[in-house]
Amino acid sequence: MSMGADRKPQIRRTTPPSESVVARWYENASLLDSYSIDLSASERSSMRELATRTLADPPAWQKALIALRDAMVTPFGIKTSDTVRSSRGSHERVEFFPVHWEGEDEIVLGADDRHLDFRLSLLRRHSPAGTSLIATTVVHTHNALGFTYLNAIRPFHHLVVRANLARCGRTRLQ
């Protein structure tokens, strides 16, 4: 894929990949979505490196959203990003997301809480048309608090996932 430094990477909504490790989570999910971005045919980064490029060093607006989210959920006993971060050593997480599974072409991050469980899969898919990175989010809520929380963050979730994939694409181009 040839792309000038002034062009934004194209993020596409896509069908959740059936070959993903988290595919068994798709049924009855409270939230299920997938977005993809094209990767260069020469892309040889590990999945951990791709996940780090996608999630690490978020822009100020994302940091502000995380801080607001943490402040709002604390009174309800929902885990904050710092609580999740401290639950695993640095090698067992990317940013504050715990790593649940890692393979050659997929990494699965996520956390479980009493209100909901979530997984984020980053899957590299090779095809004759090229290579893409697919971010799939799967959430299962357990109670009314989880359902309310999910619906409150849902609009921001879509913005954050798309922005993170775009950042991964831009980082690759530099």
mmCIF file of C-alpha atoms in Angstrom:
data_model
loop_
_atom_site.group_PDB
_atom_site.id
_atom_site.type_symbol
_atom_site.label_atom_id
_atom_site.label_comp_id
_atom_site.label_asym_id
_atom_site.label_seq_id
_atom_site.Cartn_x
_atom_site.Cartn_y
_atom_site.Cartn_z
ATOM 1 C CA MET A 1 0.000 0.000 0.000
ATOM 2 C CA SER A 2 1.428 3.314 -1.008
ATOM 3 C CA MET A 3 0.338 6.253 1.078
ATOM 4 C CA GLY A 4 1.810 9.712 1.353
ATOM 5 C CA ALA A 5 2.552 11.137 4.784
ATOM 6 C CA ASP A 6 -0.279 13.636 4.297
ATOM 7 C CA ARG A 7 -2.960 10.970 3.783
ATOM 8 C CA LYS A 8 -4.889 9.536 6.675
ATOM 9 C CA PRO A 9 -5.015 5.757 6.960
ATOM 10 C CA GLN A 10 -8.467 4.480 6.015
ATOM 11 C CA ILE A 11 -10.336 2.787 8.865
ATOM 12 C CA ARG A 12 -13.174 0.492 7.807
ATOM 13 C CA ARG A 13 -15.906 -1.141 9.837
ATOM 14 C CA THR A 14 -15.735 -4.858 9.092
ATOM 15 C CA THR A 15 -17.279 -8.199 9.986
ATOM 16 C CA PRO A 16 -15.816 -9.704 13.174
ATOM 17 C CA PRO A 17 -13.276 -12.302 12.006
ATOM 18 C CA SER A 18 -14.341 -15.910 12.427
ATOM 19 C CA GLU A 19 -10.712 -17.005 12.824
ATOM 20 C CA SER A 20 -10.173 -14.837 15.934
ATOM 21 C CA VAL A 21 -9.414 -16.432 19.286
ATOM 22 C CA VAL A 22 -12.327 -14.387 20.712
ATOM 23 C CA ALA A 23 -14.881 -15.650 18.136
ATOM 24 C CA ARG A 24 -16.422 -17.907 20.794
ATOM 25 C CA TRP A 25 -17.300 -14.699 22.687
ATOM 26 C CA TYR A 26 -19.378 -13.266 19.807
ATOM 27 C CA GLU A 27 -22.614 -15.024 20.708
ATOM 28 C CA ASN A 28 -24.858 -12.936 22.981
ATOM 29 C CA ALA A 29 -22.292 -10.138 23.202
ATOM 30 C CA SER A 30 -23.529 -6.836 24.608
ATOM 31 C CA LEU A 31 -21.101 -5.075 22.258
ATOM 32 C CA LEU A 32 -19.365 -6.581 19.250
ATOM 33 C CA ASP A 33 -17.582 -4.530 16.627
ATOM 34 C CA SER A 34 -14.595 -4.733 14.331
ATOM 35 C CA TYR A 35 -12.595 -2.110 12.475
ATOM 36 C CA SER A 36 -9.692 -2.687 10.109
ATOM 37 C CA ILE A 37 -6.763 -0.818 8.620
ATOM 38 C CA ASP A 38 -4.458 -1.869 5.815
ATOM 39 C CA LEU A 39 -0.887 -2.684 6.735
ATOM 40 C CA SER A 40 2.108 -2.513 4.450
ATOM 41 C CA ALA A 41 3.017 -5.781 2.753
ATOM 42 C CA SER A 42 6.443 -5.327 4.348
ATOM 43 C CA GLU A 43 4.979 -5.038 7.890
ATOM 44 C CA ARG A 44 6.913 -7.497 10.064
ATOM 45 C CA SER A 45 6.204 -6.199 13.567
ATOM 46 C CA SER A 46 5.213 -8.619 16.287
ATOM 47 C CA MET A 47 1.634 -8.461 17.534
ATOM 48 C CA ARG A 48 2.922 -6.968 20.791
ATOM 49 C CA GLU A 49 4.613 -4.177 18.799
ATOM 50 C CA LEU A 50 1.433 -3.557 16.774
ATOM 51 C CA ALA A 51 -0.637 -3.474 19.980
ATOM 52 C CA THR A 52 1.805 -1.018 21.543
ATOM 53 C CA ARG A 53 1.678 1.241 18.469
ATOM 54 C CA THR A 54 -2.120 1.071 18.591
ATOM 55 C CA LEU A 55 -2.643 1.683 22.311
ATOM 56 C CA ALA A 56 0.383 3.354 23.881
ATOM 57 C CA ASP A 57 0.809 7.092 24.273
ATOM 58 C CA PRO A 58 -2.791 8.137 23.605
ATOM 59 C CA PRO A 59 -3.477 11.763 22.698
ATOM 60 C CA ALA A 60 -4.562 14.262 25.360
ATOM 61 C CA TRP A 61 -8.277 13.926 24.536
ATOM 62 C CA GLN A 62 -8.143 10.147 25.154
ATOM 63 C CA LYS A 63 -6.222 10.625 28.398
ATOM 64 C CA ALA A 64 -8.887 13.121 29.493
ATOM 65 C CA LEU A 65 -11.664 10.614 28.662
ATOM 66 C CA ILE A 66 -9.874 7.897 30.662
ATOM 67 C CA ALA A 67 -9.426 10.252 33.642
ATOM 68 C CA LEU A 68 -13.108 11.256 33.471
ATOM 69 C CA ARG A 69 -14.158 7.617 33.191
ATOM 70 C CA ASP A 70 -11.988 6.650 36.185
ATOM 71 C CA ALA A 71 -13.415 9.498 38.303
ATOM 72 C CA MET A 72 -16.994 8.566 37.406
ATOM 73 C CA VAL A 73 -16.695 4.799 38.030
ATOM 74 C CA THR A 74 -14.747 4.882 41.300
ATOM 75 C CA PRO A 75 -17.836 5.393 43.522
ATOM 76 C CA PHE A 76 -19.445 2.303 41.943
ATOM 77 C CA GLY A 77 -16.523 -0.008 42.661
ATOM 78 C CA ILE A 78 -15.631 -0.437 38.987
ATOM 79 C CA LYS A 79 -11.926 -0.974 38.339
ATOM 80 C CA THR A 80 -10.040 2.135 37.270
ATOM 81 C CA SER A 81 -7.357 2.055 34.571
ATOM 82 C CA ASP A 82 -4.675 2.270 37.302
ATOM 83 C CA THR A 83 -6.229 -0.701 39.148
ATOM 84 C CA VAL A 84 -6.225 -2.757 35.941
ATOM 85 C CA ARG A 85 -2.662 -1.617 35.119
ATOM 86 C CA SER A 86 -1.348 -2.662 38.545
ATOM 87 C CA SER A 87 -2.990 -6.096 38.323
ATOM 88 C CA ARG A 88 -0.304 -7.336 35.895
ATOM 89 C CA GLY A 89 3.422 -6.830 35.401
ATOM 90 C CA SER A 90 4.568 -4.682 32.491
ATOM 91 C CA HIS A 91 5.335 -7.709 30.284
ATOM 92 C CA GLU A 92 1.822 -9.070 30.895
ATOM 93 C CA ARG A 93 0.055 -5.968 29.571
ATOM 94 C CA VAL A 94 0.041 -3.385 26.805
ATOM 95 C CA GLU A 95 -0.582 0.091 28.193
ATOM 96 C CA PHE A 96 -3.089 -0.727 30.983
ATOM 97 C CA PHE A 97 -4.703 -3.678 29.171
ATOM 98 C CA PRO A 98 -3.806 -7.159 30.466
ATOM 99 C CA VAL A 99 -2.663 -9.619 27.777
ATOM 100 C CA HIS A 100 -4.837 -12.754 27.742
ATOM 101 C CA TRP A 101 -3.371 -14.479 24.693
ATOM 102 C CA GLU A 102 -0.628 -13.779 22.181
ATOM 103 C CA GLY A 103 0.208 -15.538 18.929
ATOM 104 C CA GLU A 104 2.013 -14.814 15.687
ATOM 105 C CA ASP A 105 -0.942 -12.987 14.104
ATOM 106 C CA GLU A 106 -3.208 -12.099 17.034
ATOM 107 C CA ILE A 107 -3.032 -10.625 20.506
ATOM 108 C CA VAL A 108 -5.990 -10.546 22.910
ATOM 109 C CA LEU A 109 -6.221 -7.954 25.670
ATOM 110 C CA GLY A 110 -8.959 -7.451 28.212
ATOM 111 C CA ALA A 111 -10.220 -7.359 31.733
ATOM 112 C CA ASP A 112 -12.977 -8.971 33.768
ATOM 113 C CA ASP A 113 -15.012 -7.244 36.442
ATOM 114 C CA ARG A 114 -18.235 -8.034 38.247
ATOM 115 C CA HIS A 115 -20.170 -5.667 35.957
ATOM 116 C CA LEU A 116 -18.707 -6.738 32.595
ATOM 117 C CA ASP A 117 -15.948 -8.665 30.821
ATOM 118 C CA PHE A 118 -14.278 -7.305 27.714
ATOM 119 C CA ARG A 119 -11.770 -8.475 25.166
ATOM 120 C CA LEU A 120 -9.921 -6.562 22.474
ATOM 121 C CA SER A 121 -8.440 -8.708 19.728
ATOM 122 C CA LEU A 122 -5.890 -7.295 17.322
ATOM 123 C CA LEU A 123 -5.682 -9.747 14.437
ATOM 124 C CA ARG A 124 -3.331 -9.505 11.461
ATOM 125 C CA ARG A 125 -5.005 -11.009 8.405
ATOM 126 C CA HIS A 126 -3.031 -11.948 5.319
ATOM 127 C CA SER A 127 -4.880 -12.218 2.013
ATOM 128 C CA PRO A 128 -4.099 -11.966 -1.711
ATOM 129 C CA ALA A 129 -5.388 -8.368 -1.538
ATOM 130 C CA GLY A 130 -2.877 -7.454 1.191
ATOM 131 C CA THR A 131 -2.423 -7.449 4.943
ATOM 132 C CA SER A 132 -4.791 -5.804 7.387
ATOM 133 C CA LEU A 133 -5.034 -5.281 11.133
ATOM 134 C CA ILE A 134 -8.497 -5.930 12.569
ATOM 135 C CA ALA A 135 -9.447 -4.595 16.011
ATOM 136 C CA THR A 136 -12.406 -6.507 17.450
ATOM 137 C CA THR A 137 -14.035 -5.524 20.731
ATOM 138 C CA VAL A 138 -16.326 -7.968 22.534
ATOM 139 C CA VAL A 139 -18.120 -7.084 25.759
ATOM 140 C CA HIS A 140 -20.437 -9.171 27.920
ATOM 141 C CA THR A 141 -22.317 -7.305 30.638
ATOM 142 C CA HIS A 142 -23.331 -9.088 33.836
ATOM 143 C CA ASN A 143 -25.809 -6.676 35.415
ATOM 144 C CA ALA A 144 -27.611 -3.338 35.113
ATOM 145 C CA LEU A 145 -24.474 -1.429 36.138
ATOM 146 C CA GLY A 146 -22.500 -3.062 33.330
ATOM 147 C CA PHE A 147 -25.253 -2.371 30.807
ATOM 148 C CA THR A 148 -25.530 1.281 31.900
ATOM 149 C CA TYR A 149 -21.757 1.751 31.848
ATOM 150 C CA LEU A 150 -21.459 0.177 28.392
ATOM 151 C CA ASN A 151 -24.169 2.395 26.940
ATOM 152 C CA ALA A 152 -22.531 5.485 28.458
ATOM 153 C CA ILE A 153 -19.135 4.752 26.891
ATOM 154 C CA ARG A 154 -20.356 3.245 23.599
ATOM 155 C CA PRO A 155 -20.194 6.477 21.505
ATOM 156 C CA PHE A 156 -16.678 7.196 22.768
ATOM 157 C CA HIS A 157 -15.579 3.593 22.237
ATOM 158 C CA HIS A 158 -16.078 3.863 18.475
ATOM 159 C CA LEU A 159 -14.106 7.126 18.320
ATOM 160 C CA VAL A 160 -11.260 5.722 20.421
ATOM 161 C CA VAL A 161 -10.907 2.476 18.454
ATOM 162 C CA ARG A 162 -10.877 4.297 15.123
ATOM 163 C CA ALA A 163 -8.379 6.892 16.410
ATOM 164 C CA ASN A 164 -6.102 4.188 17.831
ATOM 165 C CA LEU A 165 -6.029 2.241 14.561
ATOM 166 C CA ALA A 166 -5.335 5.455 12.649
ATOM 167 C CA ARG A 167 -2.462 6.236 15.042
ATOM 168 C CA CYS A 168 -1.022 2.747 14.436
ATOM 169 C CA GLY A 169 -1.211 3.426 10.691
ATOM 170 C CA ARG A 170 0.409 6.840 10.972
ATOM 171 C CA THR A 171 3.169 5.517 13.217
ATOM 172 C CA ARG A 172 3.959 2.926 10.572
ATOM 173 C CA LEU A 173 4.244 5.638 7.914
ATOM 174 C CA GLN A 174 6.778 7.806 9.743
#
